[in-house]
Tab-separated table of C-alpha atoms in Angstrom:
chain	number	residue	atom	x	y	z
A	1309	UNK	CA	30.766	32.154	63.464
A	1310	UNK	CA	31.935	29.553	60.607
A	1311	UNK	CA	28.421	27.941	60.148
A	1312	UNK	CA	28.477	25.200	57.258
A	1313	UNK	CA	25.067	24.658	55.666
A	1314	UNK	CA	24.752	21.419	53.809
A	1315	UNK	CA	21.570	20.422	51.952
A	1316	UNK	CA	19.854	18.057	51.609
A	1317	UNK	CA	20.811	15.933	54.969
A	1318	UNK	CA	18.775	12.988	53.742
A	1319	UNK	CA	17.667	11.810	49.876
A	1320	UNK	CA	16.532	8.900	48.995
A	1321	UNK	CA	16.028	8.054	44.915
A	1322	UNK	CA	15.764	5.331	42.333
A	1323	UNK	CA	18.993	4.145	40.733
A	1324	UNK	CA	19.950	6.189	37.630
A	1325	UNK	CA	18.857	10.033	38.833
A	1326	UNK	CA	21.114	12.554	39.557
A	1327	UNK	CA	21.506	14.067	43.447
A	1328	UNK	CA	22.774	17.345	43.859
A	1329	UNK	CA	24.227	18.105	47.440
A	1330	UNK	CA	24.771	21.860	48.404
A	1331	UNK	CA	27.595	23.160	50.896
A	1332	UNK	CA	27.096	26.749	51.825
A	1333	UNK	CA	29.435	28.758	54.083
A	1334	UNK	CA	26.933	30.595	55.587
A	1335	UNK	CA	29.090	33.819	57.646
A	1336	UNK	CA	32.424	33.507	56.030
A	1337	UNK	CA	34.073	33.449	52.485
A	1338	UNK	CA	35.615	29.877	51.428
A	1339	UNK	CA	38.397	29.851	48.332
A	1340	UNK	CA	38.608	25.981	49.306
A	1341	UNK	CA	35.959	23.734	49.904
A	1342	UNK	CA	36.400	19.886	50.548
A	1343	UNK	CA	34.380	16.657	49.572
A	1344	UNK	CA	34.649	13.605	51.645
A	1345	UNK	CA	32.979	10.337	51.437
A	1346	UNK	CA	32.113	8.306	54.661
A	1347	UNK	CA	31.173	4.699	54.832
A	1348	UNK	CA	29.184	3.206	57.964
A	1349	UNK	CA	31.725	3.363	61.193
A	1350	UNK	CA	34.586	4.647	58.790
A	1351	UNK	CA	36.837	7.684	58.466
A	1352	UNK	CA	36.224	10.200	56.571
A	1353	UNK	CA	37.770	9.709	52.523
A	1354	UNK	CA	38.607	12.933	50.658
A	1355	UNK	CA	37.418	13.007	47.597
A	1356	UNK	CA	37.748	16.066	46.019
A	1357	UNK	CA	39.371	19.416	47.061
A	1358	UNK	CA	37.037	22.576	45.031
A	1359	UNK	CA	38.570	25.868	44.881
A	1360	UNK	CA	36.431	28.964	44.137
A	1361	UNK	CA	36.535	29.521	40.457
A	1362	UNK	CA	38.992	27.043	39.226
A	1363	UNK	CA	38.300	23.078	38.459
A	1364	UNK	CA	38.219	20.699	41.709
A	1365	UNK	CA	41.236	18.527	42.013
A	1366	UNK	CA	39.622	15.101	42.283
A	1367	UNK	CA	41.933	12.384	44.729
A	1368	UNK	CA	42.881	9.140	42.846
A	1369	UNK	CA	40.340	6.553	42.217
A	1370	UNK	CA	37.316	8.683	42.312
A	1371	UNK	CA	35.478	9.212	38.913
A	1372	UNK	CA	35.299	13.001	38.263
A	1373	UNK	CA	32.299	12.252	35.366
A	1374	UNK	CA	30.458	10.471	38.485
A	1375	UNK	CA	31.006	13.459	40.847
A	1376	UNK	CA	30.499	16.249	39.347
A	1377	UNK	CA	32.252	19.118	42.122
A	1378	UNK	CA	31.095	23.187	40.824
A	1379	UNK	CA	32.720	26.299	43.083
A	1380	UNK	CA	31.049	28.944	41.442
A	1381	UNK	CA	31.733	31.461	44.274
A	1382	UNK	CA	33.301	31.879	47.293
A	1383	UNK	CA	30.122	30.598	49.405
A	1384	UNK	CA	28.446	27.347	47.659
A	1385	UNK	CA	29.854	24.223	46.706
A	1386	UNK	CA	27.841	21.414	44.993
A	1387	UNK	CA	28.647	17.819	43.878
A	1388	UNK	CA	26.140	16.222	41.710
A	1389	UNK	CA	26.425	12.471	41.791
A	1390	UNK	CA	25.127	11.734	38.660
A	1391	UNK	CA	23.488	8.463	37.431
A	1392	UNK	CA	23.050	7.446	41.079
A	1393	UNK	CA	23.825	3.676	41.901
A	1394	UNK	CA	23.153	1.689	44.818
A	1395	UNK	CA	26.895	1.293	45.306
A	1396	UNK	CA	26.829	4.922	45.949
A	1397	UNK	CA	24.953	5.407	48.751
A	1398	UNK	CA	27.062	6.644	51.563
A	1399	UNK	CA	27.110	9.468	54.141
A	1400	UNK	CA	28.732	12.575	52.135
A	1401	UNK	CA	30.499	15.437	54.157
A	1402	UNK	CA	31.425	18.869	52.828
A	1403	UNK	CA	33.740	21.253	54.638
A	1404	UNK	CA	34.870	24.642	54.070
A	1405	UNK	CA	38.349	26.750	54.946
A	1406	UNK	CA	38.377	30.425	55.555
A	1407	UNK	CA	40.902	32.365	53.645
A	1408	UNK	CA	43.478	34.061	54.824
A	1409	UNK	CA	46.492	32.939	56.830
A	1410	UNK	CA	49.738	30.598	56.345
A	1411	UNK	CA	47.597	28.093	53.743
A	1412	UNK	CA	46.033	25.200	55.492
A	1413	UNK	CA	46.525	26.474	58.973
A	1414	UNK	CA	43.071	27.471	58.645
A	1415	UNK	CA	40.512	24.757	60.512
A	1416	UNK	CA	37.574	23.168	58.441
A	1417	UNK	CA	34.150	23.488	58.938
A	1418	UNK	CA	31.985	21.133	58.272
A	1419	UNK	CA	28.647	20.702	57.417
A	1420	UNK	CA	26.193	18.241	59.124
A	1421	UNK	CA	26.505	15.516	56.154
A	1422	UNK	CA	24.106	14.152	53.635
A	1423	UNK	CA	22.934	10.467	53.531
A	1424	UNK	CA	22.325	9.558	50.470
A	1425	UNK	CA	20.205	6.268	49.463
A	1426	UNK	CA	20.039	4.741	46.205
A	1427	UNK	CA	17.486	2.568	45.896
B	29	UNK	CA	54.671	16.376	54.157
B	30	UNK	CA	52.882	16.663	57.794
B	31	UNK	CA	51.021	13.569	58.921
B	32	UNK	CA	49.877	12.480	62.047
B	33	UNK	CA	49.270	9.552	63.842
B	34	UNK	CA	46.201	8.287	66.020
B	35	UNK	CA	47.887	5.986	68.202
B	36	UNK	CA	44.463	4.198	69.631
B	37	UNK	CA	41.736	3.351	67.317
B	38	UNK	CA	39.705	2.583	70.367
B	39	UNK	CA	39.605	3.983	73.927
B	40	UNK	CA	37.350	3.144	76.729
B	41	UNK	CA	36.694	5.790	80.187
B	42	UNK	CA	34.277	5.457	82.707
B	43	UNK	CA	32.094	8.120	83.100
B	44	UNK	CA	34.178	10.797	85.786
B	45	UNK	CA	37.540	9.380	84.864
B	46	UNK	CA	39.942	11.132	83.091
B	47	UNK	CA	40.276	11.374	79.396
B	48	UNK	CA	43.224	11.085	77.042
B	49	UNK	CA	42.889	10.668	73.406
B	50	UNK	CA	46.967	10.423	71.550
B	51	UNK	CA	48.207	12.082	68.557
B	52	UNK	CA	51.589	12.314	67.435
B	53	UNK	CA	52.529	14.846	64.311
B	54	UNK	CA	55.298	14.949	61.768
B	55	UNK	CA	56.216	17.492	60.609
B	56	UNK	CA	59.567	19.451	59.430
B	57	UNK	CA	58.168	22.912	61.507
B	58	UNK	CA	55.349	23.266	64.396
B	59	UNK	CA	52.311	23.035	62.081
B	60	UNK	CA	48.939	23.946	63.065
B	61	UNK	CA	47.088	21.416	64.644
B	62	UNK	CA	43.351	20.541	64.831
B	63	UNK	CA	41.227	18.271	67.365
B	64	UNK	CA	37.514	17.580	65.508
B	65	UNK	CA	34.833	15.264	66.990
B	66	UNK	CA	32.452	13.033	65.300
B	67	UNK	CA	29.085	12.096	66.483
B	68	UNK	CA	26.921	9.597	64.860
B	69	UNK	CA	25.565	10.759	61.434
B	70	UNK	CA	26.846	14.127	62.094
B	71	UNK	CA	29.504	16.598	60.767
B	72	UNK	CA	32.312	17.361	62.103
B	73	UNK	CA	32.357	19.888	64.864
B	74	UNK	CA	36.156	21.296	65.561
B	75	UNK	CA	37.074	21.052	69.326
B	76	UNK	CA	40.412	23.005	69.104
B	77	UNK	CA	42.958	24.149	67.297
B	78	UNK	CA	46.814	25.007	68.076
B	79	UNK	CA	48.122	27.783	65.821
B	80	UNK	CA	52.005	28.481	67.268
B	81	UNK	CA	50.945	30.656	70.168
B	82	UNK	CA	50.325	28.987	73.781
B	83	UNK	CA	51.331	25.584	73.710
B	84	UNK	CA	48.365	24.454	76.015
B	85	UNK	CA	44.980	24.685	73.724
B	86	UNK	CA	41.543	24.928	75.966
B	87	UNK	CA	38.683	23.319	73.107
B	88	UNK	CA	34.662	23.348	73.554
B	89	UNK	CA	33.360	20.868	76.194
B	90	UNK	CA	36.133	21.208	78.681
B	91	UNK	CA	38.749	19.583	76.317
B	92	UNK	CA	42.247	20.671	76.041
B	93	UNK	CA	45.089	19.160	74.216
B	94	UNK	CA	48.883	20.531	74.840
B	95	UNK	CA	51.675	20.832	71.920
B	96	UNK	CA	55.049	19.372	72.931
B	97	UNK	CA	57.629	19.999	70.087
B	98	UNK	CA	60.041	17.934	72.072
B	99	UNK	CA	57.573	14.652	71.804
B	100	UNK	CA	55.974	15.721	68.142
B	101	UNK	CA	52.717	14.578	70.365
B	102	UNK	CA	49.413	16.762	70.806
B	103	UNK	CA	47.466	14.685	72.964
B	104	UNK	CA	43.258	15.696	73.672
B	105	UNK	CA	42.531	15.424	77.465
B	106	UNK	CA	39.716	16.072	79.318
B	107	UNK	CA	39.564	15.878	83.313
B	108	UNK	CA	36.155	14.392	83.578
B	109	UNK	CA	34.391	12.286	80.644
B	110	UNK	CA	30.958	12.461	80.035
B	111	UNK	CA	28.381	10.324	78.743
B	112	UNK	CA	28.054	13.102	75.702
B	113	UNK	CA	31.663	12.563	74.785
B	114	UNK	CA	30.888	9.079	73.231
B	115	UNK	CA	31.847	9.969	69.750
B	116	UNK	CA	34.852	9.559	67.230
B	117	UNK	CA	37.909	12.038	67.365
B	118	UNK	CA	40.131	12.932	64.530
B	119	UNK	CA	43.376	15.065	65.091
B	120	UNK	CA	44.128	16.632	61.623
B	121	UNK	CA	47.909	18.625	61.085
B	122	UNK	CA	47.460	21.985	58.580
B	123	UNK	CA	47.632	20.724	54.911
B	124	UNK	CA	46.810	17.003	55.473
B	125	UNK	CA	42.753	17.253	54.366
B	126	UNK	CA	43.211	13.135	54.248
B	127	UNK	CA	41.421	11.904	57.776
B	128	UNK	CA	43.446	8.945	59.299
B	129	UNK	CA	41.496	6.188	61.642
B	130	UNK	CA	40.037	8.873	64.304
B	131	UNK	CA	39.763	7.246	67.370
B	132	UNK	CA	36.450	6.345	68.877
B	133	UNK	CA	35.456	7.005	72.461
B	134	UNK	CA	33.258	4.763	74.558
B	135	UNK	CA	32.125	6.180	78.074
B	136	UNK	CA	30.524	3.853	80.102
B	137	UNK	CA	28.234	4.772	82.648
């Protein structure tokens, strides 16, 4: 159990389009779902943290009108990087917590990532 | 606030040989604690998880990693490496979503 779907796992477009990335938890229902950023033989940087039904609280420096993070129910996730640069081509990673429990002693599940090329 | 810390950004095994990866928490209470692994251009997968109950954790792929309040230290062992283990490991404390370093394993054959 606790399968992450993530879609696509590979785009590649011209500068100035918009990507959509979708994170689906695909046997289990996620209130929080988690946006991460990963640069070639880097950690992982959290971006954004998107609870079900509320607005996603966005970590400092990263441009909420860039990212666009939407939670619309308690199994999808998407982040729309709009106007798509070259500078923002990177490996994105979405995870997902089950609810219940003392709150974050819940593991993540992660999807398989999405590399994303701006050409 | 928990943290914890990854105290080798780089560790080296020969295939056979034992294992050990080293994380230390802190933490004001015994928080839950996660082990996740990293392969190239992959997710994360999660290895194991300690959750206050026994203090030595078996994970996927023969790993195991024991909680010692005494030490703040949950450290990921694993008898016998294998070529498959090459990857990056994280150890994450409940709360923290921020990923430090990881550490990255090399096996050599």
């Amino acid at each position: 159990g606790a399968v992450v779907s993530q879609h696509p796992s590979w785009v590649i477009c011209k500068s100035g389009t918009s990507v959509k990335i979708e994170c689906r938890s695909l046997d289990f229902q996620a209130t929080t779902m988690f946006w991460y950023r990963q640069f070639p033989k880097q950690s992982l940087m959290l971006m954004a943290t998107s609870n079900e039904g509320s607005k996603a609280t966005y970590e400092q420096g990263v441009e909420k009108d860039k990212f666009l993070i939407n939670h619309a129910s308690l199994t999808l996730s998407t982040l729309t990087v709009t106007s798509a640069h070259p500078e923002d081509s990177s490996f994105y990673i979405c995870s997902a917590r089950r609810a219940g429990g003392r709150v974050g002693s819940q593991p993540q599940h992660f999807g398989d990532g999405t590399r994303l090329s701006i050409l | 606030a928990q943290s914890v810390t990854q105290l080798d950004s780089h560790v080296s095994v020969s295939e056979g040989t034992p294992v050990l990866l080293r994380c230390n928490y802190s933490s004001s209470y015994s928080p839950s604690l996660f082990w996740y692994v990293q392969h190239p251009n992959k997710g994360l997968q999660l290895l194991l998880k300690y959750t206050s109950a026994a203090t030595l954790v078996k994970g996927i792929n023969g790993f195991e990693a024991e909680f010692k309040k005494s030490e703040t230290s949950f450290h990921l062992t694993k008898p016998s490496a294998h070529m498959s283990d090459a990857a990056e490991y994280f150890c994450v404390v409940e709360g923290d979503m921020r990923f430090g370093a990881g550490t990255r394993l090399t096996v050599k054959p």
